[in-house]
């Protein structure tokens, strides 16, 4: 009897969240899946059941090159944000001794987030341009005689902007994991004669794994879906899956966009599943 | 001295007095005349009194959704007009998917071809427009002058009329029912930085000249970009088209192949999608030659940077826009909308648009609102006698300047094609994506 009541109250308690998920996530997702099988022309979507959208999407060499390109951005961004994010978090967690300074420096990391994503991204353009600050400086210092063209409107620019935008997404969860590491473990490692690198390899990295996994999920999912960074920083010369979807929506090709979105969603879910197999996040939280 | 001063002061006072009185009187006369002349025809009187409570929501591209127009509407017609400026793609989306979110749609003709058949708009009865007769023949039968040739692509007159009041089928000849009342149009060409290019640019083919490797750009709005690409390929002699505005799959494939080769060879620095992007690319010197819009060239120049709207021997790629009525409009709102559209053709806006470098769809009425010098500079290709001011009063061109491309007849008379939607649109967009992903 008592367990019945608690069961009922449990259902009651989760109902608001379940309702929100149903209305704002499940129903829209189902709609996207349904529409992805519809037909379309210039100005209408035509309820139907066709496989053409998927057939074209999966059969086209363009899709594969776009996916390859998107994965390239995701992997490169992931590597750099991980290296930088881990280093920053390590410094904050283990080198800064006082809690006050940890908080102050941590807040410092968030200052760039006081302005919008797009503004932070666009400010790279005058800096990296052919006649931009960096090229003028390099020429004036005599390091190069010709402006470096690859700095802007290139893959380099896209990855640079992504790393700049998303490194904090790595810092926060890794820092969080590191702060939970029992400091006596590190002392024990040192007492046992481990070098700094050995401690890092055998104690800190394994214990930071949940943070690394969460940070990686953040960064990879954001970069996989991104379209604005790719468009602005590549000067419109590169494509990503997100950009393709955004173009299709712009041209009223909703079913094609829905099919692309479904495939992207499945891809990202697979990546996330793979990451979660590496660490049991539930155990660590 | 004192007396003189007094007299002159008195004269001034009197003059102001007179002119003020004259103005009030004049205003009364104008209002009377307006009522008398039947400017408010179609309204029961009670509606005319309520008109100040009417609010019409207009949306369209940034080129013509200008707050100055809304202010002038309030002043001249008494009701409120809310303007929303969007990009071309968003305009098409909104017109089709949110028909109740607007009363007046300001859309381009090539978008009209996509949007009107969706049935979210109502045709306009031209007999209710006093100024219909002043609309340029270009929008009625496609001919600027009786002997001019009709350009390729979605020429505005081909999607300008429908068969009847409830029809969504485009009519092949002018009828009483118009889809859009034309308002604005222009002829586009390449923009160049004459200070960074040391030779004459005469052809669309120059866009892919290896001399400008890594310094060229084209716009990444597929329906428009493909037309520029076609102008280039045709000028290079790489592709011959039956109709650039309605290409076959084979023509599209060939065009895109040429563009992909150029892209792989590093010809392009970037592709632009918005007005501001094109301005920034040019002003920063990232690009020295690109497809460009006339006011974007003006925007670069207003930064003190040399930029030329280069006429080319193959002619221009033109576009046009107009305003149309939402399906749901009725009663007082509908009458107010008709009143507004008729007012749009009556000259003030036309002059405003002409001064921005676009063209008014009713040139005759616009002329009345422009000075002789302005008309000569913008429309007749004459050298400016005084400084040419923008509608906001900024100096755009110094005295002596001549408009790039010359007179209205020269520019609009050498239109090679109009922006369009092709029958093979789906295929074209897919190929365009290949170009971007290449």
XYZ file of C-alpha atoms in Angstrom:
723
model
C 0.000 0.000 0.000
C 2.693 2.388 1.081
C 4.837 1.470 -1.903
C 1.820 2.062 -4.175
C 1.461 5.589 -2.872
C 5.153 6.308 -3.267
C 5.044 4.896 -6.792
C 2.112 7.111 -7.629
C 3.786 10.167 -6.145
C 6.955 9.303 -8.084
C 5.002 9.285 -11.342
C 3.353 12.507 -10.276
C 6.730 14.097 -9.547
C 8.293 13.201 -12.886
C 5.214 14.183 -14.866
C 6.106 17.881 -15.400
C 9.504 17.003 -16.823
C 8.052 14.162 -18.865
C 5.409 16.510 -20.237
C 7.990 19.119 -21.181
C 10.103 16.485 -22.897
C 7.113 15.140 -24.751
C 5.918 18.532 -25.985
C 9.243 20.148 -26.764
C 11.396 17.185 -27.740
C 9.563 13.995 -28.588
C 6.721 15.460 -30.648
C 8.958 17.811 -32.706
C 11.379 14.948 -33.295
C 8.621 12.659 -34.471
C 7.354 15.430 -36.751
C 10.812 15.774 -38.273
C 10.994 12.036 -38.854
C 7.550 12.015 -40.493
C 8.281 15.034 -42.700
C 11.567 13.493 -43.822
C 9.508 10.980 -45.827
C 7.370 13.638 -47.521
C 7.701 15.013 -51.014
C 8.135 18.676 -51.900
C 8.252 21.176 -54.741
C 9.240 24.843 -54.862
C 6.674 26.135 -52.424
C 4.877 23.183 -50.835
C 5.563 20.095 -48.802
C 3.431 17.222 -50.013
C 2.370 14.575 -47.504
C 3.494 11.284 -48.958
C 5.744 8.373 -48.148
C 8.823 8.423 -50.352
C 12.363 7.265 -49.750
C 13.747 9.691 -52.334
C 15.041 12.158 -49.720
C 17.109 9.494 -48.015
C 18.090 7.825 -51.253
C 19.518 11.055 -52.583
C 21.086 11.981 -49.255
C 22.850 8.674 -48.686
C 23.642 8.037 -52.333
C 25.190 11.400 -53.085
C 28.942 11.871 -53.008
C 28.299 15.418 -51.754
C 26.795 14.112 -48.514
C 29.817 11.960 -47.838
C 32.248 14.787 -48.482
C 30.177 17.100 -46.287
C 30.115 14.528 -43.475
C 33.831 13.989 -43.824
C 34.373 17.731 -43.635
C 32.125 18.077 -40.591
C 33.888 15.181 -38.838
C 37.231 16.765 -39.644
C 36.147 19.971 -37.927
C 34.719 18.018 -34.990
C 37.861 15.900 -34.464
C 40.299 18.793 -34.824
C 38.253 21.011 -32.528
C 37.929 18.155 -30.044
C 41.703 17.523 -29.962
C 42.601 21.159 -29.423
C 39.855 21.960 -26.933
C 40.799 18.819 -24.991
C 44.510 19.687 -24.846
C 43.900 23.313 -23.919
C 40.924 22.586 -21.668
C 42.771 19.863 -19.768
C 45.812 22.070 -19.251
C 43.754 25.002 -18.022
C 41.697 22.798 -15.703
C 44.866 21.113 -14.383
C 46.440 24.474 -13.659
C 43.322 25.708 -11.891
C 42.821 22.549 -9.870
C 46.348 21.637 -8.852
C 48.548 24.718 -9.138
C 46.289 27.392 -7.778
C 46.186 26.718 -4.067
C 43.634 29.158 -2.698
C 39.941 28.685 -3.356
C 39.495 32.428 -3.862
C 42.052 32.499 -6.648
C 40.557 29.416 -8.196
C 37.192 31.150 -8.315
C 38.675 34.403 -9.605
C 40.628 32.692 -12.389
C 37.674 30.480 -13.257
C 35.462 33.560 -13.599
C 38.153 35.059 -15.815
C 37.674 32.146 -18.213
C 34.013 33.001 -18.551
C 34.505 36.672 -19.434
C 34.461 36.059 -23.200
C 30.970 34.629 -22.734
C 29.683 38.037 -21.770
C 29.395 38.851 -25.472
C 27.572 36.803 -28.042
C 29.048 33.869 -29.895
C 28.766 35.577 -33.246
C 30.518 38.745 -32.147
C 33.434 36.774 -30.738
C 33.633 34.889 -33.984
C 33.366 37.877 -36.279
C 36.094 39.745 -34.431
C 38.543 37.195 -35.834
C 37.812 38.408 -39.360
C 39.531 41.816 -39.200
C 42.306 40.222 -37.156
C 43.121 37.439 -39.602
C 42.305 39.142 -42.916
C 44.649 39.801 -45.798
C 45.165 43.356 -44.560
C 44.326 42.395 -40.998
C 46.178 43.071 -37.776
C 48.087 39.787 -37.715
C 49.267 39.986 -41.320
C 50.286 43.642 -40.951
C 52.225 42.774 -37.817
C 53.982 39.824 -39.468
C 54.904 41.925 -42.496
C 56.120 44.837 -40.398
C 58.271 42.492 -38.312
C 59.745 41.105 -41.523
C 58.626 37.572 -40.785
C 56.751 37.221 -44.083
C 56.746 39.373 -47.250
C 53.329 38.338 -48.520
C 50.172 38.275 -46.391
C 49.339 34.744 -45.239
C 46.180 33.841 -47.117
C 45.346 30.690 -45.185
C 44.629 32.608 -41.990
C 41.139 33.660 -43.000
C 38.383 31.975 -45.014
C 39.967 28.564 -44.552
C 39.667 25.401 -42.473
C 42.285 26.883 -40.192
C 39.991 29.824 -39.442
C 37.000 27.556 -38.793
C 38.880 25.344 -36.330
C 40.483 28.322 -34.637
C 37.109 29.979 -34.069
C 35.566 26.717 -32.862
C 38.416 26.137 -30.393
C 38.110 29.696 -29.158
C 34.348 29.378 -28.744
C 34.123 25.960 -27.131
C 37.229 25.412 -24.993
C 35.329 26.477 -21.891
C 32.936 23.593 -22.470
C 35.925 21.345 -21.802
C 37.410 23.333 -18.938
C 34.290 23.295 -16.782
C 33.561 19.531 -16.575
C 37.242 18.564 -16.412
C 37.887 21.084 -13.641
C 34.846 19.731 -11.846
C 36.160 16.156 -12.039
C 39.630 17.183 -10.934
C 38.320 18.994 -7.885
C 36.757 15.708 -6.724
C 40.054 13.833 -6.855
C 41.150 12.986 -3.345
C 44.397 14.900 -2.831
C 45.799 12.077 -0.643
C 45.875 9.860 -3.761
C 48.361 12.231 -5.345
C 50.462 12.326 -2.181
C 50.371 8.547 -2.093
C 51.567 8.413 -5.706
C 54.405 10.787 -4.895
C 55.328 8.797 -1.757
C 55.418 5.664 -3.878
C 58.013 7.397 -6.048
C 55.879 8.278 -9.123
C 57.134 11.118 -11.258
C 54.834 14.028 -12.112
C 54.059 12.517 -15.515
C 53.356 9.101 -14.042
C 50.959 10.627 -11.512
C 49.231 12.458 -14.337
C 48.974 9.317 -16.447
C 47.951 6.824 -13.793
C 45.974 8.927 -11.325
C 44.731 12.241 -12.668
C 43.732 11.338 -16.230
C 41.784 8.200 -15.267
C 39.983 10.049 -12.499
C 39.206 12.987 -14.807
C 37.670 10.701 -17.419
C 34.033 11.565 -16.666
C 34.821 15.260 -17.059
C 36.670 14.589 -20.292
C 33.753 12.530 -21.596
C 31.165 15.163 -20.719
C 33.301 17.939 -22.204
C 33.839 15.883 -25.351
C 30.100 15.331 -25.739
C 29.474 19.073 -25.438
C 32.139 20.018 -27.942
C 31.453 17.316 -30.506
C 27.671 17.747 -30.545
C 27.977 21.521 -30.877
C 30.552 21.360 -33.675
C 28.679 18.619 -35.556
C 25.563 20.802 -35.707
C 27.293 24.115 -36.252
C 26.598 26.117 -39.376
C 27.275 29.745 -38.582
C 30.979 29.380 -37.696
C 31.592 27.301 -40.791
C 29.807 29.778 -43.019
C 31.437 32.929 -41.649
C 34.960 31.684 -41.034
C 35.301 29.681 -44.251
C 33.854 32.607 -46.169
C 31.084 30.308 -47.358
C 33.615 28.115 -49.141
C 33.213 25.035 -46.953
C 30.157 23.057 -46.098
C 29.036 21.302 -42.945
C 25.994 19.179 -42.288
C 24.413 21.993 -40.282
C 25.010 24.448 -43.096
C 23.453 22.063 -45.581
C 20.337 21.782 -43.412
C 20.159 25.533 -42.985
C 20.410 26.012 -46.773
C 17.687 23.482 -47.400
C 15.386 25.204 -44.931
C 16.142 28.531 -46.588
C 15.048 27.100 -49.930
C 11.814 25.692 -48.478
C 13.040 22.127 -48.933
C 11.792 21.025 -45.533
C 11.589 17.275 -46.253
C 15.186 17.203 -47.505
C 16.277 19.203 -44.450
C 14.353 16.831 -42.172
C 16.051 13.806 -43.722
C 19.471 15.437 -43.263
C 18.573 16.272 -39.671
C 17.535 12.697 -38.917
C 20.785 11.317 -40.334
C 22.815 13.898 -38.402
C 20.944 13.073 -35.210
C 21.665 9.364 -35.623
C 25.337 10.060 -36.309
C 25.700 12.242 -33.221
C 23.840 9.739 -31.046
C 26.226 7.016 -32.189
C 29.222 9.165 -31.298
C 27.768 9.989 -27.893
C 26.960 6.321 -27.227
C 30.525 5.390 -28.074
C 31.838 8.027 -25.688
C 29.552 6.859 -22.917
C 30.800 3.313 -23.291
C 34.265 4.538 -22.334
C 33.079 5.851 -18.977
C 30.134 5.041 -16.802
C 28.955 8.557 -16.165
C 26.151 7.521 -13.841
C 28.618 5.825 -11.533
C 30.862 8.863 -11.477
C 28.284 11.572 -10.855
C 20.938 100.877 -40.310
C 18.505 100.307 -37.471
C 15.625 101.065 -39.724
C 16.943 98.763 -42.365
C 17.345 96.046 -39.797
C 13.855 96.614 -38.497
C 12.432 96.527 -41.941
C 14.215 93.402 -42.902
C 13.160 91.811 -39.646
C 9.614 92.840 -40.243
C 9.737 91.560 -43.784
C 10.975 88.249 -42.541
C 8.286 88.108 -39.925
C 5.661 88.916 -42.478
C 7.065 86.415 -44.880
C 7.102 83.677 -42.306
C 3.659 84.705 -41.227
C 2.396 84.551 -44.734
C 4.088 81.311 -45.522
C 2.833 79.771 -42.312
C -0.700 80.928 -43.033
C -0.214 79.934 -46.620
C 0.902 76.524 -45.533
C -2.101 75.984 -43.300
C -4.384 77.235 -46.020
C -2.560 75.133 -48.575
C -2.879 72.093 -46.399
C -6.596 72.695 -46.070
C -6.877 73.069 -49.825
C -4.876 69.889 -50.380
C -7.003 67.955 -47.924
C -10.139 69.336 -49.514
C -8.822 68.534 -52.948
C -7.901 65.071 -51.837
C -11.391 64.438 -50.568
C -12.922 66.204 -53.557
C -10.782 64.391 -56.094
C -11.882 61.102 -54.650
C -8.510 60.068 -53.260
C -10.498 58.264 -50.601
C -12.776 56.489 -53.033
C -13.964 53.126 -51.978
C -14.252 54.138 -48.354
C -17.524 54.793 -46.679
C -16.833 58.033 -44.794
C -16.989 56.322 -41.433
C -14.001 54.186 -42.431
C -11.967 57.167 -43.462
C -12.295 58.427 -39.903
C -11.158 55.121 -38.484
C -8.194 54.810 -40.745
C -5.782 56.125 -38.133
C -6.498 53.014 -36.054
C -5.399 50.717 -38.842
C -2.029 49.007 -38.584
C -0.653 47.131 -41.568
C 2.265 44.768 -41.183
C 4.664 44.652 -44.104
C 7.699 42.433 -44.504
C 10.274 42.065 -47.218
C 13.932 42.351 -48.023
C 16.091 45.098 -46.564
C 16.326 47.014 -49.831
C 12.863 48.499 -49.668
C 11.656 47.981 -46.111
C 12.696 51.389 -44.974
C 11.345 53.160 -41.916
C 11.273 56.473 -43.769
C 8.485 55.019 -45.916
C 6.496 54.002 -42.841
C 6.895 57.505 -41.394
C 5.725 59.077 -44.625
C 2.705 56.747 -44.759
C 1.707 57.877 -41.290
C 2.044 61.488 -42.403
C 0.285 61.195 -45.777
C -2.291 58.472 -45.210
C -2.743 58.480 -41.457
C -2.401 54.806 -40.666
C 0.480 52.841 -39.231
C 2.765 50.625 -41.256
C 5.080 48.211 -39.458
C 8.128 47.135 -41.403
C 10.089 43.906 -40.975
C 13.229 43.405 -43.051
C 14.384 39.838 -43.757
C 16.683 38.142 -46.260
C 15.324 36.707 -49.520
C 15.122 33.137 -48.233
C 13.351 34.147 -45.039
C 10.882 36.219 -47.063
C 9.887 33.211 -49.157
C 9.589 31.040 -46.060
C 7.476 33.487 -44.157
C 5.156 34.238 -47.060
C 4.389 30.539 -47.487
C 4.462 29.205 -43.946
C 3.106 32.104 -41.858
C 0.403 33.685 -43.999
C -1.253 35.373 -41.021
C 1.906 37.097 -39.850
C 1.727 39.829 -42.482
C -0.743 42.057 -44.341
C 1.520 43.274 -47.118
C 4.302 41.225 -48.646
C 7.172 43.011 -50.321
C 8.742 40.273 -52.397
C 10.908 39.783 -55.436
C 9.387 38.484 -58.661
C 11.450 35.316 -58.766
C 10.256 34.554 -55.235
C 6.705 35.403 -56.327
C 6.899 32.559 -58.797
C 7.503 30.218 -55.855
C 5.204 31.905 -53.355
C 2.060 33.006 -55.178
C 0.934 29.512 -56.209
C 0.939 28.564 -52.519
C -2.270 30.575 -52.230
C -1.357 32.748 -49.263
C -1.855 35.993 -51.178
C -4.745 37.602 -53.059
C -4.523 39.184 -56.505
C -5.031 42.929 -56.709
C -7.777 44.603 -58.701
C -5.902 47.074 -60.894
C -9.048 49.076 -61.609
C -8.923 50.271 -58.010
C -5.493 51.864 -58.546
C -5.497 55.389 -59.947
C -1.776 55.252 -60.632
C -1.830 51.920 -62.451
C -1.408 53.745 -65.761
C 1.995 55.090 -64.664
C 3.562 51.650 -64.118
C 6.468 51.091 -66.480
C 5.614 48.930 -69.487
C 8.504 46.701 -68.444
C 6.196 45.193 -65.824
C 3.145 44.992 -68.085
C 4.458 43.385 -71.252
C 8.187 42.984 -70.530
C 9.266 45.679 -72.957
C 10.964 48.856 -71.825
C 10.396 50.383 -75.266
C 8.075 48.950 -77.924
C 10.975 47.442 -79.885
C 13.070 46.097 -76.992
C 13.639 42.380 -76.576
C 12.308 40.489 -73.571
C 15.173 39.269 -71.420
C 15.582 35.653 -70.275
C 14.625 34.356 -66.842
C 11.607 35.169 -64.701
C 10.787 38.514 -66.314
C 8.363 40.267 -63.925
C 5.479 40.466 -66.404
C 5.408 36.660 -66.694
C 4.417 36.320 -63.043
C 2.749 39.723 -62.739
C -0.832 38.747 -63.576
C -3.277 35.970 -62.783
C -6.494 34.983 -64.549
C -9.012 36.026 -61.907
C -9.662 37.194 -58.366
C -9.261 33.705 -56.883
C -6.720 32.349 -59.301
C -3.166 31.266 -58.542
C -2.391 30.519 -62.191
C -0.168 33.095 -63.851
C -1.763 34.715 -66.909
C 0.120 34.906 -70.190
C -1.166 38.389 -70.978
C -2.056 41.364 -68.765
C -5.388 41.003 -66.953
C -7.263 43.042 -64.371
C -5.646 41.020 -61.580
C -2.061 41.665 -60.595
C -0.012 39.495 -58.224
C 2.381 42.210 -57.136
C 2.375 45.911 -57.829
C 5.940 46.546 -58.965
C 7.872 48.954 -56.793
C 11.597 48.541 -57.164
C 14.054 46.997 -59.596
C 17.614 47.256 -60.725
C 20.236 45.835 -63.026
C 23.102 44.037 -61.301
C 26.631 43.578 -62.549
C 30.127 43.001 -61.168
C 31.600 45.331 -58.594
C 35.337 45.974 -58.787
C 38.070 47.796 -56.864
C 39.581 49.998 -59.608
C 42.485 50.918 -57.296
C 43.535 47.263 -56.986
C 42.892 46.199 -60.591
C 45.166 47.611 -63.261
C 43.202 46.818 -66.391
C 39.828 47.400 -67.947
C 37.083 45.009 -66.891
C 34.656 44.530 -69.760
C 33.154 41.071 -69.484
C 31.532 38.722 -66.992
C 34.311 36.284 -67.955
C 36.790 38.480 -66.050
C 35.413 37.084 -62.790
C 37.248 33.816 -63.490
C 40.381 35.439 -64.928
C 43.342 33.719 -63.180
C 44.819 37.207 -62.684
C 42.310 37.577 -59.829
C 43.074 34.218 -58.265
C 42.095 34.182 -54.614
C 40.544 37.620 -54.952
C 37.175 36.913 -56.533
C 33.797 36.223 -54.999
C 30.314 35.253 -56.078
C 27.106 35.319 -54.129
C 25.882 32.172 -52.423
C 22.134 32.525 -52.892
C 21.683 29.637 -55.329
C 18.865 31.103 -57.446
C 20.852 34.297 -58.041
C 24.369 32.849 -57.924
C 23.583 30.383 -60.707
C 22.551 33.280 -62.947
C 25.834 35.087 -62.355
C 27.662 31.819 -62.992
C 25.711 31.425 -66.232
C 26.604 34.953 -67.343
C 30.260 34.071 -66.700
C 30.159 30.692 -68.488
C 28.359 32.151 -71.480
C 30.840 35.029 -71.713
C 33.743 32.540 -71.513
C 32.175 30.530 -74.317
C 32.151 27.446 -72.102
C 28.401 26.879 -72.155
C 25.620 27.938 -74.527
C 22.156 28.263 -73.071
C 18.688 28.042 -74.531
C 17.400 30.183 -71.667
C 19.724 31.070 -68.777
C 16.690 31.622 -66.606
C 15.379 28.115 -67.191
C 18.317 25.820 -67.778
C 18.230 22.151 -68.631
C 19.913 19.669 -66.295
C 22.787 19.424 -68.724
C 23.301 23.197 -68.799
C 23.228 23.325 -65.010
C 25.772 20.489 -64.756
C 28.131 22.171 -67.228
C 27.855 25.536 -65.450
C 28.557 24.043 -62.037
C 31.480 22.025 -63.458
C 33.129 25.248 -64.651
C 32.585 26.839 -61.246
C 33.932 23.804 -59.364
C 37.094 23.835 -61.488
C 37.584 27.510 -60.700
C 36.968 26.922 -57.012
C 39.446 24.050 -56.885
C 42.009 26.230 -58.641
C 41.631 28.723 -55.786
C 39.908 31.466 -57.741
C 37.543 32.474 -54.952
C 38.369 34.120 -51.657
C 34.905 33.761 -50.189
C 31.228 33.562 -51.044
C 28.805 36.072 -49.644
C 25.194 35.743 -48.676
C 24.213 39.099 -47.232
C 24.569 42.687 -48.318
C 26.935 43.476 -45.410
C 29.218 40.564 -46.193
C 29.666 41.783 -49.754
C 30.465 45.275 -48.516
C 33.019 44.005 -45.992
C 34.759 41.720 -48.472
C 35.213 44.579 -50.889
C 36.063 47.287 -48.366
C 38.687 45.149 -46.608
C 40.374 44.286 -49.894
C 39.866 40.544 -49.429
C 38.173 40.628 -52.800
C 38.759 42.894 -55.801
C 36.060 41.604 -58.137
C 32.711 40.069 -57.244
C 29.058 39.995 -58.143
C 27.550 42.894 -56.251
C 24.448 45.006 -55.751
C 24.387 48.673 -56.614
C 23.733 50.035 -53.093
C 26.509 47.779 -51.734
C 28.877 49.529 -54.130
C 27.572 52.848 -52.815
C 28.173 51.624 -49.248
C 31.816 50.783 -50.044
C 32.280 54.166 -51.689
C 30.760 55.986 -48.738
C 33.686 54.597 -46.676
C 36.009 56.522 -48.976
C 37.139 53.383 -50.817
C 37.146 53.298 -54.616
C 34.586 50.847 -55.932
C 32.978 50.654 -59.339
C 29.718 49.141 -60.486
C 31.186 47.907 -63.747
C 28.922 47.751 -66.824
C 29.805 44.701 -68.927
C 29.359 44.015 -72.605
C 27.107 40.973 -72.070
C 24.601 43.081 -70.173
C 23.059 43.020 -66.738
C 21.266 40.518 -64.558
C 18.137 42.240 -63.359
C 15.761 41.778 -60.469
C 12.502 43.377 -59.487
C 10.283 43.513 -56.455
C 6.735 44.469 -55.699
C 4.146 44.571 -52.977
C 1.159 42.287 -52.701
C -1.766 41.619 -50.395
C -2.121 38.841 -47.857
C -5.050 36.500 -48.469
C -6.683 37.294 -45.145
C -6.983 41.072 -45.724
C -10.541 42.382 -45.920
C -12.722 45.366 -45.086
C -11.043 48.491 -43.816
C -7.568 46.914 -43.771
C -7.917 45.879 -47.402
C -9.027 49.390 -48.409
C -6.131 50.897 -46.469
C -3.745 48.509 -48.202
C -5.055 49.539 -51.624
C -4.709 53.152 -50.596
C -1.110 52.512 -49.529
C -0.193 50.678 -52.712
C -1.673 53.409 -54.865
C 0.253 55.960 -52.795
C 3.420 53.911 -53.331
C 3.081 54.549 -57.066
C 2.329 58.240 -56.642
C 5.950 59.358 -56.616
C 7.383 60.055 -53.175
C 8.708 56.537 -52.601
C 9.718 56.283 -56.238
C 11.931 59.325 -55.844
C 13.325 57.887 -52.610
C 14.207 54.609 -54.321
C 15.671 56.376 -57.355
C 17.939 58.356 -55.031
C 19.251 55.103 -53.577
C 20.300 53.914 -57.001
C 17.325 51.613 -57.617
C 14.543 52.395 -60.043
C 10.949 53.347 -59.392
C 8.294 51.273 -61.134
C 6.456 54.494 -61.968
C 9.247 56.772 -63.194
C 6.924 59.531 -64.374
C 5.458 60.171 -60.938
C 8.865 59.894 -59.230
C 10.182 62.655 -61.485
C 7.841 65.159 -59.846
C 9.537 64.572 -56.510
C 13.107 64.941 -57.775
C 15.117 67.985 -58.729
C 16.193 68.335 -62.337
C 19.803 67.680 -61.369
C 18.886 64.542 -59.443
C 16.777 63.271 -62.312
C 19.574 63.992 -64.749
C 22.156 62.142 -62.644
C 20.155 59.090 -61.640
C 17.944 58.580 -64.675
C 19.502 60.282 -67.694
C 23.173 59.467 -67.207
C 24.108 63.144 -67.063
C 26.973 64.573 -65.022
C 25.776 65.914 -61.671
C 25.735 69.701 -61.473
C 25.784 69.802 -57.687
C 26.542 67.235 -55.008
C 24.240 64.245 -55.131
C 22.717 63.457 -51.764
C 21.387 60.159 -50.475
C 17.789 60.147 -49.205
C 19.203 60.630 -45.703
C 21.044 63.739 -46.870
C 24.574 62.289 -46.968
C 26.748 63.289 -49.924
C 26.934 60.258 -52.201
C 28.581 61.726 -55.267
C 30.434 64.970 -55.807
C 29.408 67.446 -58.523
C 30.563 66.278 -61.925
C 30.103 62.574 -61.207
C 28.382 60.378 -63.770
C 26.458 57.253 -62.799
C 28.182 53.941 -63.641
C 26.387 52.353 -66.551
C 24.702 55.511 -67.729
C 21.041 56.255 -68.175
C 17.973 54.279 -67.195
C 17.393 53.228 -70.809
C 20.999 52.118 -71.240
C 20.964 50.044 -68.076
C 17.490 48.547 -68.111
C 17.698 48.300 -71.900
C 20.673 45.945 -71.700
C 19.284 43.424 -69.255
C 20.390 39.959 -70.357
C 18.338 37.990 -67.863
C 16.148 38.266 -64.791
C 16.573 36.436 -61.514
C 14.462 33.331 -61.781
C 13.226 30.046 -60.445
C 13.887 27.233 -62.876
C 11.819 24.150 -63.607
C 14.928 22.175 -62.605
C 15.195 24.083 -59.344
C 15.683 20.999 -57.177
C 18.480 19.716 -59.382
C 20.071 23.154 -59.512
C 20.150 23.499 -55.720
C 21.737 20.056 -55.361
C 24.411 20.924 -57.907
C 24.976 24.245 -56.189
C 25.559 22.370 -52.912
C 28.146 20.277 -54.732
C 29.882 23.493 -55.756
C 29.961 24.764 -52.180
C 31.127 21.389 -50.813
C 33.777 20.926 -53.513
